[in-house]
Coordinates of C-alpha atoms in Angstrom, one line a residue:
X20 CA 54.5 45.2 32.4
X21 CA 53.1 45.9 29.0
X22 CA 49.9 43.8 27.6
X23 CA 50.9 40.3 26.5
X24 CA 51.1 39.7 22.8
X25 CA 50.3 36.1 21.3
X26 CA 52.4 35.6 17.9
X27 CA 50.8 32.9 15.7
X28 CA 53.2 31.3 13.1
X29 CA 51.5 29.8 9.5
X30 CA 53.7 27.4 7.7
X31 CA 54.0 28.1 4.1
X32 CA 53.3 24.4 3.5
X33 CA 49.6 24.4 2.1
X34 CA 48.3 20.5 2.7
X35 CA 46.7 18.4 0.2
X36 CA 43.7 16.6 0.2
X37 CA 44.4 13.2 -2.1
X38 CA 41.4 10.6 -2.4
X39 CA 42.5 7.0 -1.3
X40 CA 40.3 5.4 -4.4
X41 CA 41.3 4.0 -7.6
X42 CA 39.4 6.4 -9.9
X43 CA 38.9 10.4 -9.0
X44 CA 34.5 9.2 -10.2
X45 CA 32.8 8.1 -7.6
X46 CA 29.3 6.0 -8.7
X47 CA 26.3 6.2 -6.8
X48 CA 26.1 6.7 -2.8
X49 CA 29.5 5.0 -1.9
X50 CA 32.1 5.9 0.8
X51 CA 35.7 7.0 0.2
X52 CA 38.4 7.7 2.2
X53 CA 40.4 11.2 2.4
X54 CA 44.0 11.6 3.0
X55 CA 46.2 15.2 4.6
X56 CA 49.4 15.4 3.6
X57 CA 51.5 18.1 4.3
X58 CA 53.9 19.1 1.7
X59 CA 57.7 19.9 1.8
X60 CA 58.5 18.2 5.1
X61 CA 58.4 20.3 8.7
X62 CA 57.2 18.6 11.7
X63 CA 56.2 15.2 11.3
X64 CA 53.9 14.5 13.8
X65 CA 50.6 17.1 12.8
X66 CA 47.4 17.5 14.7
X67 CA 44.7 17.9 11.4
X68 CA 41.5 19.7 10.9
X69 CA 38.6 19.4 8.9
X70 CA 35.8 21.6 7.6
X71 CA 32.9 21.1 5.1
X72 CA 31.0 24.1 3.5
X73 CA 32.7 26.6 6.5
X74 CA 31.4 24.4 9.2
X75 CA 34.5 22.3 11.5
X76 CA 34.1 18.7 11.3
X77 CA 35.0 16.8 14.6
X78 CA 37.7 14.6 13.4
X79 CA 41.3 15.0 14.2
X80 CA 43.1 12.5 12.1
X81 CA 45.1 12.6 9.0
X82 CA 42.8 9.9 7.3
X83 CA 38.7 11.2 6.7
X84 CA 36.2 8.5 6.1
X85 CA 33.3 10.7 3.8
X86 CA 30.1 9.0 2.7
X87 CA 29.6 10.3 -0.9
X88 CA 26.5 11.3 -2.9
X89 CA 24.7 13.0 -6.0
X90 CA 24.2 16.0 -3.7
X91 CA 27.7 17.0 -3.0
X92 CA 28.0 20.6 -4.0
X93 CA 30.8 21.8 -1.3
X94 CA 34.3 20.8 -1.0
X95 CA 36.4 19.7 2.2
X96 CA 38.8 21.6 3.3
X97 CA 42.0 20.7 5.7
X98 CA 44.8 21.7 7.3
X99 CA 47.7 21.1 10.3
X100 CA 49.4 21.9 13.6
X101 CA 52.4 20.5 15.6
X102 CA 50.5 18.6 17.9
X103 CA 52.9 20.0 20.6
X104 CA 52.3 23.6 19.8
X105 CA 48.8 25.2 19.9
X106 CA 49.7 28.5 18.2
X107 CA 51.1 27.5 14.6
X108 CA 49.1 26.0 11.8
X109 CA 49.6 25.7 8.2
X110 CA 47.4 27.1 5.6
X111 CA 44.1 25.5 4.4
X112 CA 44.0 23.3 1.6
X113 CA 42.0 24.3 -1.4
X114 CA 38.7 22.5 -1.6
X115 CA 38.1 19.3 -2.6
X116 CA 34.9 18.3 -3.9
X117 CA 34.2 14.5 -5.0
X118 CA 33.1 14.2 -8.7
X119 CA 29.8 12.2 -8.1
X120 CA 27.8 10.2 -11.1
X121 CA 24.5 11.2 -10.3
X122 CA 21.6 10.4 -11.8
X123 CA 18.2 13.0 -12.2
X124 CA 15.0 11.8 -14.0
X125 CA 12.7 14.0 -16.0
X126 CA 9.3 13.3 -16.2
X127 CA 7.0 15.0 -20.1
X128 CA 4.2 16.3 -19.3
X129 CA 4.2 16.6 -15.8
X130 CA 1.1 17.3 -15.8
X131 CA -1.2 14.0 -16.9
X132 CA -3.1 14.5 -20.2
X133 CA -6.0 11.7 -20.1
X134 CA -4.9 8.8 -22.8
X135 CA -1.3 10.5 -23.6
X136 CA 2.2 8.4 -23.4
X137 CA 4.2 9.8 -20.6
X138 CA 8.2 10.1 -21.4
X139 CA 10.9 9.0 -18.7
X140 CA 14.2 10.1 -19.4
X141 CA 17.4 9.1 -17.0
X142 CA 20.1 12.0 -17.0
X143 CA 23.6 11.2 -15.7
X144 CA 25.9 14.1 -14.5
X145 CA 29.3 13.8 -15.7
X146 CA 28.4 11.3 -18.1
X147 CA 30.0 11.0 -21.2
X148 CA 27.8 10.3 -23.8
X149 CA 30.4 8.6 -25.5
X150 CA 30.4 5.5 -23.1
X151 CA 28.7 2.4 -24.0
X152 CA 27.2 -0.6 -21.8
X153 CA 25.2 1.5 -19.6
X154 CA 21.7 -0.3 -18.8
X155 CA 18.7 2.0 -17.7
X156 CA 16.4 0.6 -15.4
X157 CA 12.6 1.8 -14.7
X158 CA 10.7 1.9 -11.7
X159 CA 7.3 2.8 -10.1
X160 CA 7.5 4.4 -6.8
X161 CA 4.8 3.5 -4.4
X162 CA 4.4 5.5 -0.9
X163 CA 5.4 3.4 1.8
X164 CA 4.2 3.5 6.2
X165 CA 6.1 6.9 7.5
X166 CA 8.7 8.0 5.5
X167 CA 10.2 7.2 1.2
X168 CA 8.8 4.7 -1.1
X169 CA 8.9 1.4 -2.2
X170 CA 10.4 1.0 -6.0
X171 CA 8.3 -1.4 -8.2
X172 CA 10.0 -2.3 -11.8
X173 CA 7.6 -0.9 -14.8
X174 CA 6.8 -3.6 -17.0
X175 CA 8.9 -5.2 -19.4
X176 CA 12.0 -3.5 -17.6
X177 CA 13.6 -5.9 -15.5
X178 CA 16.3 -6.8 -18.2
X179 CA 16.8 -2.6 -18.2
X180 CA 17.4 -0.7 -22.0
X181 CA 20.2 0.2 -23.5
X182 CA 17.7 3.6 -23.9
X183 CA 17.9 6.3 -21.4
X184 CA 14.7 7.0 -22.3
X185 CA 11.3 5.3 -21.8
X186 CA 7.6 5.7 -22.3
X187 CA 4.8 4.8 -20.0
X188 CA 0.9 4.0 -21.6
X189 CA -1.9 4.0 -19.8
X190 CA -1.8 6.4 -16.8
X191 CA -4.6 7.7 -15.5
X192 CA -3.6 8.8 -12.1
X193 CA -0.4 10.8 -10.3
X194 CA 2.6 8.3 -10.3
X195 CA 5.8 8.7 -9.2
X196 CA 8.7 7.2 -11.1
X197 CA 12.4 6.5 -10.7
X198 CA 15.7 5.0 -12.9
X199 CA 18.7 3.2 -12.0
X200 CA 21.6 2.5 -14.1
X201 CA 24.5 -0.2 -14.3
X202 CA 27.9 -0.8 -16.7
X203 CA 29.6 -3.3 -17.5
X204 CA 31.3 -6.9 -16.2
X205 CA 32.2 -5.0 -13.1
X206 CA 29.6 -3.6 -12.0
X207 CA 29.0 -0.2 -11.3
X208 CA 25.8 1.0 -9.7
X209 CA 24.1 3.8 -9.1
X210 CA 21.3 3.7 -7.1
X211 CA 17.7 5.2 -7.7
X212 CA 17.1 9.0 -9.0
X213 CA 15.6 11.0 -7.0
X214 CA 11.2 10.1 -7.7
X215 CA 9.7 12.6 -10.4
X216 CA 5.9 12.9 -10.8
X217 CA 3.4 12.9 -13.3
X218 CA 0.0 14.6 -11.7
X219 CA -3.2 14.3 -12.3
X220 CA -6.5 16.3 -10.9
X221 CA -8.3 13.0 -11.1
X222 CA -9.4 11.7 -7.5
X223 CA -7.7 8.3 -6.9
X224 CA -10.6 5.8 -5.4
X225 CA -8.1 5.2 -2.6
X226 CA -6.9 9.0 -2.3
X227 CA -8.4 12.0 -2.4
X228 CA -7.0 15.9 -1.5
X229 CA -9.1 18.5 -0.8
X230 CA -8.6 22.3 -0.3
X231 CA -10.2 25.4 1.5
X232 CA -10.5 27.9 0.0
X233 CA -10.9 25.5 -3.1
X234 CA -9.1 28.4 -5.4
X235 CA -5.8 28.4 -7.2
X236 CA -4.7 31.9 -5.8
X237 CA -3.9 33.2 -2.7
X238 CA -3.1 35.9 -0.5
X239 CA -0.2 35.7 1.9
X240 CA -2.2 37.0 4.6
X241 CA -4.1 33.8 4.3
X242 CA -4.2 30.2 5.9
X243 CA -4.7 27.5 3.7
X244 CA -6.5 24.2 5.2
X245 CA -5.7 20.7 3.4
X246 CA -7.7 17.6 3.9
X247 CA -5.9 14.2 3.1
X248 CA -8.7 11.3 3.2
X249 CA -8.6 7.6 1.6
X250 CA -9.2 4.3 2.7
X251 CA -6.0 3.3 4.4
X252 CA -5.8 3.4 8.3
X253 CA -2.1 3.9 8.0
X254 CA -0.2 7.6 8.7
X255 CA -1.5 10.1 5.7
X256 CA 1.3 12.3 4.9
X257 CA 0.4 15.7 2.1
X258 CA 3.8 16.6 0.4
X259 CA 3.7 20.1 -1.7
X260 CA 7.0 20.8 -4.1
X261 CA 8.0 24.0 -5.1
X262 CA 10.4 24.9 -7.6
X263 CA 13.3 24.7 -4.8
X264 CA 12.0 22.0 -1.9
X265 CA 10.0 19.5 -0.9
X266 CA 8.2 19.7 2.7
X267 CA 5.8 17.3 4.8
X268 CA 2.9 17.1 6.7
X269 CA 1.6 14.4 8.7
X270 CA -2.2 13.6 9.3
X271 CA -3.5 10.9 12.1
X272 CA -5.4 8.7 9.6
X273 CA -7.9 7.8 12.3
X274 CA -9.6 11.1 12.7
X275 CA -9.1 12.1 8.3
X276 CA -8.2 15.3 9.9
X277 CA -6.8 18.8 8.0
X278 CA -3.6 20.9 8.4
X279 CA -3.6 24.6 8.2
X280 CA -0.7 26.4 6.6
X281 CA 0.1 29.7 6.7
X282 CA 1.0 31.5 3.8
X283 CA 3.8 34.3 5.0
X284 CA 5.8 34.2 1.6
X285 CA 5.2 34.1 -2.5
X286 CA 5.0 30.5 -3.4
X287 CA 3.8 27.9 -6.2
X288 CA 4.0 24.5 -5.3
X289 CA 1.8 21.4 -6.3
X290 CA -0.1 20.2 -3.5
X291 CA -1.2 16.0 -3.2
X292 CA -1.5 13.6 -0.7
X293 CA -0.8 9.4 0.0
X294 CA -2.8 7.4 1.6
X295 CA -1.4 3.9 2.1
X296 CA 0.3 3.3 -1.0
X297 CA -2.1 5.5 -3.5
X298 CA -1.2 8.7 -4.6
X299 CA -4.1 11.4 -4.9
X300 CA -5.0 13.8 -7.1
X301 CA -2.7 16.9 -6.9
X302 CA -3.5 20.6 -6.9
X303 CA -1.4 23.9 -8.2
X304 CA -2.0 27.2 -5.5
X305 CA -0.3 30.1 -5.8
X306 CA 0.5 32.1 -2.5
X307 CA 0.7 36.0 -3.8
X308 CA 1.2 39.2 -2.1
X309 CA -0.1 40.9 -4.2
X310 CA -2.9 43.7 -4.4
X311 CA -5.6 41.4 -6.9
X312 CA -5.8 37.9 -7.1
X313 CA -8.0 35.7 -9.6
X314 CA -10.6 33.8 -7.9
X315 CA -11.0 30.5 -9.5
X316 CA -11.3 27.1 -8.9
X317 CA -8.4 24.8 -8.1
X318 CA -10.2 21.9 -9.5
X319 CA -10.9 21.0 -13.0
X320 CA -14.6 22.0 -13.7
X321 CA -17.2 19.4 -15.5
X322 CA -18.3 20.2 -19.4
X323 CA -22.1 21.7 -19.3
X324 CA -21.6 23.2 -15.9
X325 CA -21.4 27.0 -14.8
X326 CA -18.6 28.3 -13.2
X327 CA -17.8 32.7 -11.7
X328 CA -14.3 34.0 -11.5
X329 CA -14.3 37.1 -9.4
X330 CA -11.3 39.8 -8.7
X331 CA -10.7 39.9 -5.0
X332 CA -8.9 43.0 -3.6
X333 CA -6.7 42.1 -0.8
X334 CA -8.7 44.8 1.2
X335 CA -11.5 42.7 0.6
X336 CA -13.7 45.0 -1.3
X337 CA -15.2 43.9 -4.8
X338 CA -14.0 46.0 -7.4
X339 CA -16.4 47.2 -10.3
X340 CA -14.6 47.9 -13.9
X341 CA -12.9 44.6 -14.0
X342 CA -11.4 43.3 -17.4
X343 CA -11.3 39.9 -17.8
X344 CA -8.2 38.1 -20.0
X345 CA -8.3 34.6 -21.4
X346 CA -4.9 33.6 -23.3
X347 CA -3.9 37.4 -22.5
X348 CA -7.0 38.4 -24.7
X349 CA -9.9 40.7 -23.0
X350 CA -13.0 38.8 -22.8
X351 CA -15.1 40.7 -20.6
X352 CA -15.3 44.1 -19.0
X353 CA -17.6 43.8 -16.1
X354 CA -18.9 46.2 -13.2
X355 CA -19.7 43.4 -10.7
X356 CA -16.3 42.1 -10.6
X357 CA -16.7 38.4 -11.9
X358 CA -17.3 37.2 -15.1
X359 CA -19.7 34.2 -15.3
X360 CA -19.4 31.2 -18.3
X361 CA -23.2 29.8 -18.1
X362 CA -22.5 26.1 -19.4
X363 CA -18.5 25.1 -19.9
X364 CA -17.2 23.5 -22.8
X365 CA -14.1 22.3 -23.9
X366 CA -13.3 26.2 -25.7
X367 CA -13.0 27.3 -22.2
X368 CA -9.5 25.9 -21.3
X369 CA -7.0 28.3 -20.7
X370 CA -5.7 30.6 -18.7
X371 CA -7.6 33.5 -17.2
X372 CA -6.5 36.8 -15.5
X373 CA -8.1 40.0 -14.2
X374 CA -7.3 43.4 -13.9
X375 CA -8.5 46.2 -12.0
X376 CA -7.4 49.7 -11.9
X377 CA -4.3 48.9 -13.7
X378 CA -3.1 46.1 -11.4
X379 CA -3.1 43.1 -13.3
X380 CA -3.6 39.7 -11.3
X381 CA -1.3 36.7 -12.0
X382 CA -2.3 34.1 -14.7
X383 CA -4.1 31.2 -13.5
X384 CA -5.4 27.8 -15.9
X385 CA -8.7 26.6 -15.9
X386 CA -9.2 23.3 -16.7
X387 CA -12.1 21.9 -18.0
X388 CA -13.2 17.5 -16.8
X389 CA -15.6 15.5 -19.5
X390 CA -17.6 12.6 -19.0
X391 CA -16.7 9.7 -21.6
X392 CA -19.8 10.3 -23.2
X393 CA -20.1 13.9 -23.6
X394 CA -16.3 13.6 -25.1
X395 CA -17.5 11.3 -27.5
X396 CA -20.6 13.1 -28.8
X397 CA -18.6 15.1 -31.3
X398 CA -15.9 12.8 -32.0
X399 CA -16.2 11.7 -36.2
X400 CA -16.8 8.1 -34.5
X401 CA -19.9 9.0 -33.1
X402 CA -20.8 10.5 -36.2
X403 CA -20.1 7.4 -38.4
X404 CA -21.9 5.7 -35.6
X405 CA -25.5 8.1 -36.6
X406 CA -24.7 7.9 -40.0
X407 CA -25.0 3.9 -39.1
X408 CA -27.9 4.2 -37.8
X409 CA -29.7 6.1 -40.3
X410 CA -28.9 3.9 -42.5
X411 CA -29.6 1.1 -40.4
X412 CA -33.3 2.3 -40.6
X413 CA -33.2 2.7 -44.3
X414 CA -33.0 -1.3 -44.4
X415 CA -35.2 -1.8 -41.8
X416 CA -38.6 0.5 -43.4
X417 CA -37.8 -1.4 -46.9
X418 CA -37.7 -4.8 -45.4
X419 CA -40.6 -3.8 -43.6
X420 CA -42.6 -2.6 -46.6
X421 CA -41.6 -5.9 -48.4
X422 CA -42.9 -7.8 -45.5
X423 CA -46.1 -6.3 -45.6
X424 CA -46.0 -6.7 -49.6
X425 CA -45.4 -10.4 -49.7
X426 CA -47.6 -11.1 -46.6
X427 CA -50.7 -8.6 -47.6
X428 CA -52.9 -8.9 -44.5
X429 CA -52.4 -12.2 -42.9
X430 CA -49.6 -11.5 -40.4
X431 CA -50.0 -8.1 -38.2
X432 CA -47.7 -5.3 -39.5
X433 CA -44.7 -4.1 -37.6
X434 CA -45.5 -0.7 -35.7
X435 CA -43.4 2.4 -36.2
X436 CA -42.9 1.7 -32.4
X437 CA -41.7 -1.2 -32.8
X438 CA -38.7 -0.3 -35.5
X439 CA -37.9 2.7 -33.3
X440 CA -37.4 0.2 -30.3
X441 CA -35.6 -2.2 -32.7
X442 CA -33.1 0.8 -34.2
X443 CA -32.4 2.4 -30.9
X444 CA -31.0 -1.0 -29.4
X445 CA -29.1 -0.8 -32.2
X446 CA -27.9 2.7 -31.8
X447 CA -26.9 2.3 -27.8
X448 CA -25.3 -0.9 -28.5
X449 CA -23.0 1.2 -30.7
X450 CA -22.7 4.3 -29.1
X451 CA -21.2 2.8 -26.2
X452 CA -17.7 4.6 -24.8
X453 CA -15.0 3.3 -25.6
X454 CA -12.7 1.8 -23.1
X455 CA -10.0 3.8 -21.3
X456 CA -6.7 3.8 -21.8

């Protein structure tokens, strides 16, 4: 007896998917029903199969019930049997992938600039620009017990704007936002955009992230250890974002412990932490493998203070001829491997690199934190406020001499203390900071 042969027969028939919906756009996170239907006749009664992005779906029927969303980027895929014969099948059916209104929100500057207006702007994919009645609606996210956000309507937005664009005044700490949009009589919905941030390296009284090492680069060989503390007794979760995810840790609030992360590939991602429903301040780190990193601080470092970056080897050894590079200029060439700035001022913003022996570390930015007042010192306000003052004691010494004129000896004359005590009031009263924006 020879070896037993198995003949498969494929119908010629290719199925089509057809969606059971009025319109081939689907709005927002819905759920729509897909149809198989086998062309050009054949058996009648057809035992289907499905399959999304290469994987089998378990579902056996002619009719697929699909929930729908923005992140549909694979196609389904069917195709038939007799249902009394195991060893014939038609072909599969080309792909079909629902055309999904999405929205995406983009969030200028995403990094906070103290006193700037930050821009929301609500993209819809597969919008046509050419459409009218849409309203845009604005939201706030705040972090929420355990997992997502709650969504808090920005001020002045509940009616929404026929804008898809909107700017927020005022914020002085890292915010997430969202947008939602509607049309027309009928209503079509779609529901929030995924939250976008704007950060900031200011500490949030409620939130605060710290980091060890406290540097912006790292090797891979490296662990990283986070600390998320605040004043909430709820879960603390830290989130980082890269360019292509989004991951999660989670922190038992009643001990404000850390997390350690180990750095095994290249990464830059934004690190920040919530703590009840406040956002922290947020950190950049880069996770290198290469041979020279930049040491220098992750955080932004006060005006009039000192501050060393060094060129670390990954061997650990401290090189000597280092060149230093600010803006891709040389500023230094040093033997110890750092370069020190003795008192920091505004000039020193930028970003710094080092390179040793030829090998050039990545770029890093150093910011650079004033105090209200020491902002204000050089500001032409504060100048108009001197030139006040000068002025102001101008009019006092010649009221004072005519005092003295038209009084000769009978009343006691004014000291110099006394005018000095009287201006400098004056001057502080003044030379107050203005408020915050």
């Amino acid at each position: 007896m020879s070896d037993e042969v198995t003949i498969n027969i494929t119908f010629t028939n290719q199925p089509v998917i057809t969606p059971q919906s009025s319109s081939s756009l689907i709005i927002g996170d819905q759920i729509i029903n897909l149809i198989c239907e086998v062309q050009g006749g054949g058996a009648t009664d057809w035992w289907y199969e499905w399959m999304y992005s290469h994987v089998f779906l378990d579902e056996h029927e002619k009719l697929l019930i699909v929930p729908v969303s923005e992140f549909i980027t694979e196609g389904y895929r069917c195709r038939t049997r007799p249902r009394d014969d195991d060893y014939s099948s038609t072909l599969w059916s080309d792909a079909f992938t629902p055309s999904v209104l999405g929205l995406t929100l983009s969030v200028s500057p995403s990094w906070l600039i103290p006193g700037a207006p930050v821009t929301l702007i609500c993209h819809m994919g597969l919008f046509n620009q050419n459409e009218t009645g849409w309203r845009f609606y604005w939201f706030k996210v705040v972090p929420r017990l355990l997992l997502g956000y709650t969504y808090e309507p920005l001020p002045g937005t509940s009616s929404g704007t026929a804008n898809n664009s909107f700017t927020v005044h005022g914020q002085t700490h890292t915010t997430g936002y969202a947008c939602s949009a509607e049309r027309g009589d009928q209503v079509f919905y779609i529901k929030y955009s995924p939250a976008e941030f704007v950060w900031s390296s200011d500490v949030h009284p409620s939130a605060s992230l710290t980091v060890n090492p406290a540097r912006v680069q790292h090797f891979t060989s490296e662990s990283l250890s986070l600390t998320c503390e605040g004043n909430s007794t709820q879960l603390k979760r830290i989130r980082l974002k890269t360019n292509f995810s989004l991951f999660d840790y989670f922190i038992d609030a009643s001990i404000n412990g850390s997390i350690d992360i180990e750095n095994e590939q290249p990464s830059k991602a934004v690190y920040w932490c919530e703590s009840g429903t406040a956002f922290s301040n947020a950190v950049n780190i880069s996770t290198l493998s290469d041979e020279v990193i930049l040491v220098s601080p992750v955080y932004p470092v006060p005006a009039g203070e000192s501050v060393t970056l060094h060129c670390e080897l990954k061997t650990g050894n401290v090189p000597s001829d280092v060149f230093f590079y600010k803006n891709n200029k040389v500023v230094q060439n040093d033997t110890g491997g750092e370069m020190k700035i003795s008192v920091v001022s505004d000039s020193d913003e930028g970003f710094y690199k080092c390179r040793y022996n030829g090998t050039e570390s990545a770029e890093s930015w150093m910011a650079v934190k004033f105090a209200s007042r020491s902002r204000s010192s050089s500001s032409p306000l504060m100048i108009i406020r001197w030139i006040c003052g000068l002025s102001l004691l101008t009019v006092l010494s010649l009221l004072l001499c005519f005092y003295k004129g038209s009084k000769g000896n009978s009343a006691p004359a004014a000291t110099a203390e006394t005018v000095y005590a009287e201006i400098t009031q004056v001057n502080e009263e003044t030379s107050s900071p203005p408020p915050t924006e």
